[in-house]
Amino acid sequence: MLGAARRSGCVLGQLMQTLRPAAAGAARSYSSAAKEMNVREALNSALDEEMAADPSVFLMGEEVGEYQGAYKITKGLLDKYGPDRVLDTPITEAGFTGIGVGAAYQGLRPVVEFMTFNFSMQAIDHIINSAAKSNYMSAGQMSVPIVFRGPNGAAAGVGAQHSQCFAAWYAHVPGLKVLTPYSAEDARGLLKAAIRDPDPVVFLENELLYGESFPISAEVLDSSFTVPIGKAKIEREGKDVTITAYSKMVGFALQAAEILSKEGISAEVINLRSIRPLDRAAINASVRKTNRLVTVEEGFPQHGVGAEICMSVVEESFEYLDAPVERIAGADVPTPYAANLERLAFPQVEDIVRAAKRACYRATSMSATA
């Protein structure tokens, strides 16, 4: 199988040869402090280590090679692993995603980068009808070990067509796993787990988190470290209200929890990490302790991740609730371009604080908060 995988890799390299400019080397550097790493470095190190450990892993996407990646996630990898394993593609998501899925059918482990997940809509047939369904339609005989990764959700000032969160879109599909890292630990551990997984994984990063640094332990820096898919993390323990969030919204939830603590409200913050599979057990265990729930997400409210979490709690822990569930989500409109309207279209820390207070029956009037 490995021999076939290597031959397939050579064929892929030959297919892309006419599209690839000469490689330009660049050294990869980590944060000087061993106990801190930013998300960009965490993703880069995960890709590097998995490529070194498994010759069937290869990268493909727009500007992943010579340009070192649009966000420099793949910095240094072309120079280190060569053009047969770091493939610059033309601007044709439908084309290179189909090539990636076909390579996974043949035993390779492609990591396909979308410059933004908004562009994944050009390739959605390959992701949903080919990658997600092949294992089921082959009665388990065919695995599709492929990762689709890139920035997801709103950045800043990029308008309605480049600001969408695709977590709920892809989490709706049986056969896909959908991961949403927040911290450097999440990014490193979840990406390594995704690459090793036998099933297709949609890996939703956030552009605004790439430069954020987080404390990181020696255990996380070990090459064998992974974060289990489908397991949430309690980022902050509390007893009065549960706040669930993913990706960038975890940081907002933690800020809100700090503000709430100064007002005597102890908030438990759950970093979901995985949207499909969803860690329903962790969510319900927390709600049974705090008796209140606030869900936070950037995506549109209708049929969103928060709606699924709410239903899970209603089904499994309804009798434990002491207050209605509060759902914080993006506005149900296309994202405005104007900065002032864009801010109003997405959840802010103060929105989470107000929702938690309502759940705890500590809400103040709108006039008082104006």
Coordinates of C-alpha atoms in Angstrom, one line a residue:
M1 CA 0.0 0.0 0.0
L2 CA 2.8 2.4 0.9
G3 CA 4.5 1.7 -2.4
A4 CA 1.3 2.5 -4.2
A5 CA 0.9 5.6 -2.2
R6 CA 4.3 6.8 -3.1
R7 CA 3.7 6.0 -6.8
S8 CA 0.5 8.0 -6.6
G9 CA 2.4 10.9 -5.0
C10 CA 4.8 10.9 -7.9
V11 CA 1.9 11.0 -10.4
L12 CA 0.4 13.9 -8.5
G13 CA 3.7 15.7 -8.7
Q14 CA 3.9 15.2 -12.4
L15 CA 0.3 16.4 -12.9
M16 CA 1.1 19.6 -11.1
Q17 CA 4.6 20.1 -12.5
T18 CA 3.6 22.6 -15.2
L19 CA 1.8 24.7 -12.5
R20 CA 4.6 24.9 -10.0
P21 CA 7.2 27.6 -9.9
A22 CA 10.6 27.0 -8.5
A23 CA 10.8 26.5 -4.7
A24 CA 11.9 29.3 -2.5
G25 CA 13.3 28.2 0.9
A26 CA 12.3 29.8 4.2
A27 CA 13.3 28.7 7.7
R28 CA 10.5 27.9 10.1
S29 CA 10.8 29.5 13.5
Y30 CA 8.9 28.9 16.7
S31 CA 8.3 31.3 19.5
S32 CA 11.5 31.8 21.5
A33 CA 9.7 31.0 24.8
A34 CA 9.2 27.2 24.9
K35 CA 6.1 27.6 27.0
E36 CA 4.3 29.8 24.5
M37 CA 3.2 29.3 20.9
N38 CA 0.9 31.1 18.6
V39 CA -1.7 29.3 16.5
R40 CA 0.1 29.8 13.2
E41 CA 3.2 28.1 14.7
A42 CA 1.1 25.3 16.2
L43 CA -0.5 24.5 12.8
N44 CA 2.8 24.6 11.0
S45 CA 4.5 22.3 13.5
A46 CA 1.7 19.8 13.3
L47 CA 1.9 19.7 9.5
D48 CA 5.7 19.4 9.7
E49 CA 5.7 16.5 12.2
E50 CA 3.0 14.6 10.4
M51 CA 4.7 14.9 7.1
A52 CA 8.0 13.7 8.6
A53 CA 6.3 10.8 10.3
D54 CA 4.2 9.6 7.3
P55 CA 5.3 9.9 3.7
S56 CA 1.7 9.5 2.5
V57 CA 0.8 12.9 3.9
F58 CA 1.0 15.8 1.4
L59 CA -0.3 19.3 1.1
M60 CA -2.1 21.0 -1.8
G61 CA -3.8 24.4 -2.4
E62 CA -3.3 27.9 -3.7
E63 CA 0.0 29.4 -2.7
V64 CA 0.9 26.7 -0.2
G65 CA 4.3 26.2 -1.6
E66 CA 6.5 29.0 -3.1
Y67 CA 4.5 31.7 -1.3
Q68 CA 4.7 29.7 2.0
G69 CA 0.9 29.9 2.3
A70 CA -1.5 32.9 2.2
Y71 CA -1.3 33.0 6.0
K72 CA 2.2 31.4 6.2
I73 CA 0.8 28.2 7.8
T74 CA 2.9 26.1 5.4
K75 CA 6.1 28.2 5.8
G76 CA 9.2 26.2 5.1
L77 CA 7.5 23.0 4.1
L78 CA 8.1 23.2 0.4
D79 CA 11.8 23.7 1.0
K80 CA 11.9 20.8 3.4
Y81 CA 9.7 18.2 1.7
G82 CA 9.9 19.2 -2.0
P83 CA 7.4 19.8 -4.7
D84 CA 6.0 16.3 -4.8
R85 CA 4.5 16.7 -1.3
V86 CA 3.7 20.5 -1.3
L87 CA 1.7 21.2 -4.4
D88 CA 0.8 24.7 -5.6
T89 CA -2.5 24.5 -7.4
P90 CA -4.3 26.9 -9.8
I91 CA -7.3 28.9 -8.6
T92 CA -9.7 26.0 -9.1
E93 CA -11.1 24.6 -5.9
A94 CA -13.3 22.1 -7.6
G95 CA -10.3 20.8 -9.5
F96 CA -7.7 20.4 -6.8
T97 CA -10.3 19.2 -4.2
G98 CA -11.3 16.4 -6.6
I99 CA -7.7 15.5 -7.0
G100 CA -7.3 15.4 -3.3
V101 CA -10.3 13.1 -2.7
G102 CA -9.0 10.8 -5.5
A103 CA -5.6 10.6 -3.9
A104 CA -7.3 9.7 -0.5
Y105 CA -9.1 6.9 -2.3
Q106 CA -5.7 5.5 -3.3
G107 CA -4.3 5.5 0.2
L108 CA -2.6 8.9 0.4
R109 CA -3.4 11.4 3.2
P110 CA -4.0 14.8 1.5
V111 CA -4.3 18.0 3.4
V112 CA -6.2 20.4 1.2
E113 CA -6.0 24.1 2.1
F114 CA -8.7 26.6 1.1
M115 CA -7.5 30.2 1.2
T116 CA -10.8 30.8 2.9
F117 CA -13.6 28.3 3.6
N118 CA -16.0 30.6 1.6
F119 CA -14.2 29.2 -1.5
S120 CA -15.0 25.6 -0.4
M121 CA -18.4 26.1 -1.9
Q122 CA -16.8 25.7 -5.3
A123 CA -15.8 22.2 -4.2
I124 CA -18.7 21.3 -2.0
D125 CA -19.8 18.4 -4.2
H126 CA -16.4 16.7 -3.8
I127 CA -16.5 17.2 0.0
I128 CA -20.1 16.1 0.6
N129 CA -20.9 13.7 -2.2
S130 CA -17.5 12.1 -2.7
A131 CA -15.5 12.3 0.5
A132 CA -18.3 12.2 3.1
K133 CA -20.3 9.4 1.6
S134 CA -17.8 7.0 0.1
N135 CA -17.2 5.0 3.3
Y136 CA -20.9 4.3 3.7
M137 CA -21.6 3.7 0.0
S138 CA -18.7 1.2 -0.2
A139 CA -20.0 -0.7 2.9
G140 CA -16.9 0.3 4.8
Q141 CA -14.5 -0.9 2.3
M142 CA -13.2 2.5 1.3
S143 CA -11.7 5.0 3.7
V144 CA -11.2 8.6 2.7
P145 CA -8.4 10.0 5.0
I146 CA -8.4 13.7 3.9
V147 CA -8.3 17.0 5.7
F148 CA -9.9 20.1 4.4
R149 CA -8.4 23.1 6.3
G150 CA -8.3 26.9 6.2
P151 CA -9.7 30.1 7.8
N152 CA -13.4 30.1 8.5
G153 CA -15.8 32.8 9.7
A154 CA -15.5 36.5 9.8
A155 CA -12.2 38.3 9.6
A156 CA -12.5 42.1 9.3
G157 CA -13.9 44.2 6.5
V158 CA -14.2 41.5 3.8
G159 CA -17.9 41.7 3.2
A160 CA -20.8 39.2 3.0
Q161 CA -19.2 36.7 0.7
H162 CA -16.0 36.2 2.7
S163 CA -17.4 36.3 6.2
Q164 CA -19.4 33.1 6.6
C165 CA -19.1 30.5 9.3
F166 CA -19.4 27.0 7.9
A167 CA -19.5 25.0 11.1
A168 CA -23.2 24.2 11.0
W169 CA -23.1 23.7 7.2
Y170 CA -20.6 20.9 7.3
A171 CA -21.7 19.5 10.7
H172 CA -25.0 18.7 9.1
V173 CA -23.4 16.0 6.9
P174 CA -23.0 12.4 8.1
G175 CA -19.6 11.1 7.2
L176 CA -17.7 14.3 8.0
K177 CA -15.9 15.3 11.2
V178 CA -15.8 19.0 11.9
L179 CA -13.2 20.5 14.2
T180 CA -12.9 24.1 15.4
P181 CA -9.7 24.9 17.3
Y182 CA -9.3 27.9 19.5
S183 CA -5.9 27.8 21.2
A184 CA -2.4 26.7 20.1
E185 CA -3.0 23.4 22.0
D186 CA -6.2 22.9 20.1
A187 CA -4.7 23.7 16.7
R188 CA -1.7 21.4 17.1
G189 CA -3.4 18.5 18.8
L190 CA -6.6 18.5 16.7
L191 CA -4.7 18.9 13.3
K192 CA -2.5 16.0 14.1
A193 CA -5.5 13.9 15.1
A194 CA -7.3 15.0 11.9
I195 CA -4.4 14.0 9.6
R196 CA -4.2 10.5 11.3
D197 CA -8.0 10.0 11.1
P198 CA -9.3 7.5 8.5
D199 CA -12.3 9.7 7.7
P200 CA -12.7 13.1 6.0
V201 CA -12.2 16.0 8.4
V202 CA -13.3 19.6 7.9
F203 CA -10.8 21.7 10.0
L204 CA -12.1 25.3 10.5
E205 CA -9.5 27.8 11.7
N206 CA -10.0 31.5 12.3
E207 CA -7.8 34.0 10.6
L208 CA -7.9 36.4 13.5
L209 CA -6.5 33.8 15.9
Y210 CA -3.4 32.9 13.8
G211 CA -1.2 35.5 15.5
E212 CA -2.5 34.9 19.1
S213 CA -0.1 33.2 21.5
F214 CA -1.1 30.7 24.2
P215 CA 0.7 29.0 27.0
I216 CA 1.7 25.5 25.9
S217 CA 3.1 22.5 27.9
A218 CA 5.9 20.1 27.2
E219 CA 3.3 17.4 26.8
V220 CA 1.6 19.3 23.9
L221 CA 5.0 19.9 22.2
D222 CA 5.7 16.1 22.1
S223 CA 5.3 14.7 18.6
S224 CA 3.0 12.0 19.8
F225 CA 0.5 14.5 21.3
T226 CA -3.0 14.6 19.9
V227 CA -6.4 16.1 21.0
P228 CA -9.1 13.4 20.9
I229 CA -11.8 14.2 18.3
G230 CA -15.2 14.6 19.8
K231 CA -14.1 15.8 23.2
A232 CA -14.8 19.3 24.6
K233 CA -12.5 21.1 27.0
I234 CA -13.6 23.0 30.1
E235 CA -11.5 26.1 29.8
R236 CA -12.9 27.6 33.1
E237 CA -14.8 25.9 35.8
G238 CA -17.9 27.5 37.3
K239 CA -21.1 26.7 39.1
D240 CA -23.7 29.3 38.1
V241 CA -24.0 29.2 34.3
T242 CA -22.6 27.1 31.5
I243 CA -21.3 29.0 28.4
T244 CA -20.5 26.9 25.3
A245 CA -18.4 28.4 22.5
Y246 CA -16.0 27.4 19.7
S247 CA -13.1 29.0 17.8
K248 CA -12.7 32.8 18.4
M249 CA -15.8 32.9 20.5
V250 CA -14.1 30.9 23.2
G251 CA -11.9 33.9 23.9
F252 CA -14.9 36.1 24.1
A253 CA -16.6 33.7 26.5
L254 CA -13.6 33.7 28.8
Q255 CA -13.5 37.5 28.8
A256 CA -17.2 37.5 29.7
A257 CA -16.7 35.0 32.4
E258 CA -14.0 37.2 34.0
I259 CA -16.4 40.2 33.9
L260 CA -19.2 38.1 35.4
S261 CA -16.9 36.9 38.2
K262 CA -16.5 40.4 39.4
E263 CA -20.3 40.6 39.8
G264 CA -20.5 37.4 41.7
I265 CA -21.5 35.0 38.9
S266 CA -19.4 31.9 38.4
A267 CA -19.4 30.9 34.7
E268 CA -18.2 27.6 33.4
V269 CA -16.8 28.0 29.8
I270 CA -16.8 25.0 27.5
N271 CA -14.5 25.0 24.4
L272 CA -16.4 22.6 22.1
R273 CA -13.3 21.9 19.9
S274 CA -15.4 19.4 17.9
I275 CA -18.7 20.3 16.3
R276 CA -19.3 16.9 14.7
P277 CA -19.1 14.7 16.7
L278 CA -20.4 16.9 19.5
D279 CA -19.5 16.2 23.1
R280 CA -23.0 16.1 24.3
A281 CA -22.0 14.3 27.5
A282 CA -19.7 17.2 28.6
I283 CA -22.3 19.8 27.8
N284 CA -25.1 18.0 29.7
A285 CA -22.9 17.3 32.7
S286 CA -22.0 20.9 33.0
V287 CA -25.7 22.1 32.6
R288 CA -26.7 19.6 35.3
K289 CA -24.2 21.3 37.6
T290 CA -24.9 24.9 36.8
N291 CA -28.6 24.6 35.8
R292 CA -28.2 27.3 33.1
L293 CA -26.9 27.5 29.6
V294 CA -25.7 30.2 27.2
T295 CA -24.6 29.1 23.7
V296 CA -22.3 31.4 21.7
E297 CA -21.4 31.2 18.0
E298 CA -20.5 33.5 15.1
G299 CA -22.7 31.7 12.6
F300 CA -26.3 32.4 11.6
P301 CA -28.9 31.5 14.3
Q302 CA -31.3 29.4 12.3
H303 CA -30.4 25.7 12.3
G304 CA -27.1 26.6 14.0
V305 CA -24.7 24.9 16.4
G306 CA -26.4 26.6 19.3
A307 CA -29.8 25.2 18.2
E308 CA -28.4 21.7 18.2
I309 CA -26.8 22.2 21.7
C310 CA -30.1 23.6 23.0
M311 CA -32.0 20.5 21.7
S312 CA -29.5 18.1 23.2
V313 CA -30.0 19.8 26.6
V314 CA -33.8 19.8 26.3
E315 CA -33.7 16.1 25.4
E316 CA -31.3 15.0 28.1
S317 CA -31.3 17.6 30.9
F318 CA -34.5 19.6 30.7
E319 CA -35.5 18.9 34.3
Y320 CA -32.2 20.4 35.5
L321 CA -32.7 23.8 33.8
D322 CA -33.6 26.7 36.1
A323 CA -33.9 29.3 33.4
P324 CA -34.5 29.4 29.6
V325 CA -31.5 28.7 27.4
E326 CA -29.9 31.8 26.0
R327 CA -28.5 31.6 22.4
I328 CA -26.0 34.2 21.2
A329 CA -25.3 34.1 17.4
G330 CA -24.5 36.2 14.4
A331 CA -27.2 38.4 13.0
D332 CA -29.6 36.7 10.6
V333 CA -28.4 39.0 7.7
P334 CA -25.5 38.9 5.2
T335 CA -22.4 40.4 6.8
P336 CA -22.2 44.2 6.3
Y337 CA -19.1 45.7 5.0
A338 CA -19.2 48.9 7.1
A339 CA -17.1 48.4 10.2
N340 CA -19.8 49.7 12.6
L341 CA -22.5 47.5 11.2
E342 CA -20.1 44.5 11.0
R343 CA -19.5 44.8 14.7
L344 CA -23.2 44.7 15.4
A345 CA -23.6 41.6 13.2
F346 CA -21.4 39.4 15.4
P347 CA -21.5 38.5 19.1
Q348 CA -19.5 40.7 21.4
V349 CA -18.3 40.1 25.0
E350 CA -21.0 42.4 26.3
D351 CA -23.7 40.3 24.6
I352 CA -22.5 37.2 26.4
V353 CA -22.4 39.0 29.7
R354 CA -26.0 40.3 29.3
A355 CA -27.2 36.8 28.3
A356 CA -25.5 35.1 31.3
K357 CA -27.1 37.7 33.6
R358 CA -30.5 37.1 32.1
A359 CA -30.0 33.3 32.7
C360 CA -29.1 34.1 36.3
Y361 CA -32.0 36.5 36.7
R362 CA -29.5 39.3 37.2
A363 CA -30.3 41.3 34.1
T364 CA -30.4 45.1 34.1
S365 CA -32.7 47.2 32.0
M366 CA -31.6 48.2 28.5
S367 CA -31.6 51.9 29.6
A368 CA -29.2 51.1 32.4
T369 CA -26.7 49.4 30.0
A370 CA -26.9 52.0 27.3

